[in-house]
Short mmCIF file of C-alpha atoms in Angstrom, two decimals:
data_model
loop_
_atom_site.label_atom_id
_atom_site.label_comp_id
_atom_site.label_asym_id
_atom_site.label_seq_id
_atom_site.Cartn_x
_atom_site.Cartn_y
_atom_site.Cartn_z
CA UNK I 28 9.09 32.50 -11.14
CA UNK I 29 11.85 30.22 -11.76
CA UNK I 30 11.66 26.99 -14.05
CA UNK I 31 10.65 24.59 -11.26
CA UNK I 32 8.39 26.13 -10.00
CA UNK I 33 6.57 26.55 -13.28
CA UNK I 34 6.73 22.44 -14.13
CA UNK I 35 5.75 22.21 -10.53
CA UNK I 36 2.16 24.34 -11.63
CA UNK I 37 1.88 22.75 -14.87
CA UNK I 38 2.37 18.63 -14.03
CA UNK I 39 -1.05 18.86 -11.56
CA UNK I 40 -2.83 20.94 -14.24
CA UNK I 41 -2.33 17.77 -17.17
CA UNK I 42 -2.85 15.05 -14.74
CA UNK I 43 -6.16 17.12 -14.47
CA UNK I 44 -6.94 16.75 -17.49
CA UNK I 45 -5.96 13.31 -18.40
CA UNK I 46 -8.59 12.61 -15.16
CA UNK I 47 -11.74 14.30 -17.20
CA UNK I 48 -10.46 13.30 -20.70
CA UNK I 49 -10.96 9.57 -19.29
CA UNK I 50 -14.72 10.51 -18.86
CA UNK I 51 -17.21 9.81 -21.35
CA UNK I 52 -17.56 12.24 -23.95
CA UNK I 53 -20.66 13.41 -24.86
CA UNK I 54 -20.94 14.29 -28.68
CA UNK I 55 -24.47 17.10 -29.41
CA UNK I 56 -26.22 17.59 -31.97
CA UNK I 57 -29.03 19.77 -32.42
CA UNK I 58 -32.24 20.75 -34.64
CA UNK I 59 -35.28 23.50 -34.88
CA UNK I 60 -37.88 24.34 -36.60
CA UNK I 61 -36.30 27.45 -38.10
CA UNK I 62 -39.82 29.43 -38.32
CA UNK I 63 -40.40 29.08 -34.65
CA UNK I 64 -40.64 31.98 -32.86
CA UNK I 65 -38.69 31.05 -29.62
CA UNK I 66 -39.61 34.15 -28.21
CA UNK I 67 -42.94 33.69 -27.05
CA UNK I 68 -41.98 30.04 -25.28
CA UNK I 69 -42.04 31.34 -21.44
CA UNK I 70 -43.56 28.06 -19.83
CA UNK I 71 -42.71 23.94 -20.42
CA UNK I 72 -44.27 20.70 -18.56
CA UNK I 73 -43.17 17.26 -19.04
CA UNK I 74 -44.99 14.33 -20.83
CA UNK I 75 -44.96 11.30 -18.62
CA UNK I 76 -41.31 9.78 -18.75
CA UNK I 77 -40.95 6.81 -17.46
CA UNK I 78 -38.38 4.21 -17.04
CA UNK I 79 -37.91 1.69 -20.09
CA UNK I 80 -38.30 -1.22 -19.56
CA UNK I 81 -34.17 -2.44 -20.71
CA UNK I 82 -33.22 0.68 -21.17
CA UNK I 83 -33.31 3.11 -18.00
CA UNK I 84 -34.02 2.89 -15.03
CA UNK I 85 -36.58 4.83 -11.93
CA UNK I 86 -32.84 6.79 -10.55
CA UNK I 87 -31.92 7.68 -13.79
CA UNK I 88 -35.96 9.04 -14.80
CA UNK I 89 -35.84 11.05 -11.88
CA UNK I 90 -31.89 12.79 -12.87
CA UNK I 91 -33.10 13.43 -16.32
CA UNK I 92 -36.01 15.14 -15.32
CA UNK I 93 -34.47 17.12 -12.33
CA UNK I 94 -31.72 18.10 -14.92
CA UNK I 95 -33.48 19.34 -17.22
CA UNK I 96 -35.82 21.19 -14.56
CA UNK I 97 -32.77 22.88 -14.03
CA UNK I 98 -31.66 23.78 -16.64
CA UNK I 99 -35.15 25.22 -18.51
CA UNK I 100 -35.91 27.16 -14.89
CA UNK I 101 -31.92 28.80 -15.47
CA UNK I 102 -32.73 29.61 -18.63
CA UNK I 103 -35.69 31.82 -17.40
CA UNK I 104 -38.31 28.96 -17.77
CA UNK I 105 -41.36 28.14 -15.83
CA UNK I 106 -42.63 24.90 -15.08
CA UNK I 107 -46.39 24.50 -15.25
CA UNK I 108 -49.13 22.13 -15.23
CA UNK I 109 -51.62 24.43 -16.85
CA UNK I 110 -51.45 25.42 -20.44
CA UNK I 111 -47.84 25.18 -20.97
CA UNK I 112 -46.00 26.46 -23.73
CA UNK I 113 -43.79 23.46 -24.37
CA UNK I 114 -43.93 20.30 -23.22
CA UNK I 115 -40.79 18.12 -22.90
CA UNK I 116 -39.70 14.60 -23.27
CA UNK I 117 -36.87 12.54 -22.74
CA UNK I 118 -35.44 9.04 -25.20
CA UNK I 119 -32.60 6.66 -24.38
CA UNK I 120 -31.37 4.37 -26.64
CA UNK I 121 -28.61 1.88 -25.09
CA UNK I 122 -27.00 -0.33 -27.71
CA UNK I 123 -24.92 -2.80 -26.26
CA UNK I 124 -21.72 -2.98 -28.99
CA UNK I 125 -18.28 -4.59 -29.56
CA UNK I 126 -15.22 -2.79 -31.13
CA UNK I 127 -12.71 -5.10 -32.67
CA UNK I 128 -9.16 -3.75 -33.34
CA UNK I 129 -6.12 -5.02 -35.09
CA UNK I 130 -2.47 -4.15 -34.36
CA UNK I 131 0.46 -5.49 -36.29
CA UNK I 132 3.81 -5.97 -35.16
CA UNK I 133 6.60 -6.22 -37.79
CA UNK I 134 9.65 -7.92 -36.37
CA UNK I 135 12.59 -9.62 -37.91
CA UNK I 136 15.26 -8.68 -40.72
CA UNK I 137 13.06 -7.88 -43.38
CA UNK I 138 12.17 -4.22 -44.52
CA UNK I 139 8.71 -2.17 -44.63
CA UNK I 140 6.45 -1.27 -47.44
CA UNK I 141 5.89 2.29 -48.78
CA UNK I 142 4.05 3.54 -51.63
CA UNK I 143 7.62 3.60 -53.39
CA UNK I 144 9.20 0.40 -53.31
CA UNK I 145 10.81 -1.69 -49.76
CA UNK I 146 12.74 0.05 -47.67
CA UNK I 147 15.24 -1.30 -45.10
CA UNK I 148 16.85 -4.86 -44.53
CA UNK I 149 18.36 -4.58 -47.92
CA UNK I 150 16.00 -4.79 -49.91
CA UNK I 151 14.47 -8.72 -48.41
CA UNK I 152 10.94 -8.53 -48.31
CA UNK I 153 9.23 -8.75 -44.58
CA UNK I 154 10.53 -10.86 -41.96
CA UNK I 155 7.89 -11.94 -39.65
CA UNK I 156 4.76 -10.50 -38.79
CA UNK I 157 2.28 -10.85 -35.90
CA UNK I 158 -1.23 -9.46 -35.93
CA UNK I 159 -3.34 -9.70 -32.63
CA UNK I 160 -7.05 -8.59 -32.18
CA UNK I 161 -8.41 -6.83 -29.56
CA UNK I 162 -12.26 -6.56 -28.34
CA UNK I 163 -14.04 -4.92 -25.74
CA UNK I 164 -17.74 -4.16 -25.15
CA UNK I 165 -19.36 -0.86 -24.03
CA UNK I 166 -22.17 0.88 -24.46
CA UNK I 167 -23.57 3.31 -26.95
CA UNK I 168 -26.12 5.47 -25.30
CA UNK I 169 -27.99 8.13 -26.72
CA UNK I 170 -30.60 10.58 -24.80
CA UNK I 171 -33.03 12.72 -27.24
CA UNK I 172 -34.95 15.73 -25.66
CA UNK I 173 -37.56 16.75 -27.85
CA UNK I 174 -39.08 20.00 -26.96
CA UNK I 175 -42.70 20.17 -28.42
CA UNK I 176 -44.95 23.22 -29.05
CA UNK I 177 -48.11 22.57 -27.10
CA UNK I 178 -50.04 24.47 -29.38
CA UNK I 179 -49.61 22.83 -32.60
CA UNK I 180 -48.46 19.97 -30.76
CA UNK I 181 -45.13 20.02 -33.79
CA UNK I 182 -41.44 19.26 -32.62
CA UNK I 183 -39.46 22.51 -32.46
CA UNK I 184 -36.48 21.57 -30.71
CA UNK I 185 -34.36 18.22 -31.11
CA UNK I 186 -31.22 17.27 -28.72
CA UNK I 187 -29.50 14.53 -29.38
CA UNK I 188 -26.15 13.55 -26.98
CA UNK I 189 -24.27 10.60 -27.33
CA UNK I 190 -21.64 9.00 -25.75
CA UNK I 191 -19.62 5.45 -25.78
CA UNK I 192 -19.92 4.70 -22.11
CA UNK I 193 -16.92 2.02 -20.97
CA UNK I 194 -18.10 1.36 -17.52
CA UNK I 195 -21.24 2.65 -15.50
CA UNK I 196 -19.87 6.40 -14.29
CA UNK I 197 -18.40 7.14 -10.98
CA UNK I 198 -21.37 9.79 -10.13
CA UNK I 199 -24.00 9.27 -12.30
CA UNK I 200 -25.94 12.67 -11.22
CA UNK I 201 -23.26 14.41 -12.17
CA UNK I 202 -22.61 12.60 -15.26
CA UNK I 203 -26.30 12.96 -16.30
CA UNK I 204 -26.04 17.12 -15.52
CA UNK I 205 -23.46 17.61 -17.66
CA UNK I 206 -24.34 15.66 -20.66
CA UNK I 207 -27.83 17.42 -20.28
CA UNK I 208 -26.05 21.06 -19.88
CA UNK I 209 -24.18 20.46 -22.73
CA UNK I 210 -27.43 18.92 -24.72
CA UNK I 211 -29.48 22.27 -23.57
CA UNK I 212 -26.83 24.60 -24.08
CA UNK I 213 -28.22 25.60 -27.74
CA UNK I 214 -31.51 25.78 -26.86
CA UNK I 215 -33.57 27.92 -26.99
CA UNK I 216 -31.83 28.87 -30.92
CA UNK I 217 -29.49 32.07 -30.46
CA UNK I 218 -29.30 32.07 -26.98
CA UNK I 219 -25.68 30.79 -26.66
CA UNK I 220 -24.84 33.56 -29.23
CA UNK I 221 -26.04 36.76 -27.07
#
């Protein structure tokens, strides 16, 4: 394989990935009750989620839910109505937020600062300098499952994924199945490490 056909390979292959590293990234953390025995968890039902009011909508109810449906049943889960084992539910929090920045340009015949003295332009202290700020909204959003033991009716599980979302997603389905495969993917405890 010669050298052009090798950049030829490689060019589509980081375009690729400057496409999915413009995504939102979704940022897990996770938490269990450490005595649990996640063993004996074979069935899960859902509390009532339901959109908030501000917050989520009916569509996006009904992808959370079907998501992580999906994801409990592929994990060798069954949904039931009677006498479940767990019992699920689903939080957003939106928090509408504004992220200031500051960039200075240094221009002229003066020199820069370092921790040692002034370096360049002969020793003359700065020429001119121009600061501009920069703002833009977004959205913080965070989704919680909380995966409850329907016997003692205790939290066993946390969730948490969060992500800075710029702009509403191009496919939110999509959008919402991976943040929630990447949410589940520690749960239950040890499973990611068999």
């Amino acid at each position: 394989m010669n050298i052009k056909t090798k950049i030829f390979r490689i060019i589509p292959m980081m375009l690729l990935g400057l496409i999915y590293s413009c995504s939102p990234s979704v940022k897990v953390t996770t938490d269990y009750d450490h005595s649990a025995n996640f063993g004996e968890y074979k069935t899960f039902a859902f509390y009532d989620l339901k959109a908030q009011e501000g917050q989520i909508n009916q569509l996006n109810v009904d992808r959370i839910t079907k998501a992580i449906r999906s994801e409990l049943i592929n994990k060798g889960f069954t949904e039931t109505t009677t006498n479940p084992d767990l019992k699920v539910n689903a939080i957003t929090i939106l928090k509408n937020k504004t992220s200031v920045s500051a960039n200075t340009d240094f221009y002229g015949y003066g020199g820069m600062y370092r921790p040692y003295g002034y370096w360049g332009g002969g020793g003359a202290m700065m020429g001119n300098a121009n600061t501009t700020f920069n703002s833009y909204d977004y959205v913080d959003g965070s989704l919680i499952i909380d995966i409850v033991s329907s016997k003692t009716g205790k939290l066993v599980w946390q969730g948490i994924g969060n992500a800075q979302i710029d702009s509403k997603p191009d496919n939110p389905e999509e959008f919402v199945g991976n943040s929630i495969k990447k949410i589940l993917a520690g749960f239950p405890p040890g499973l990611a490490k068999k």
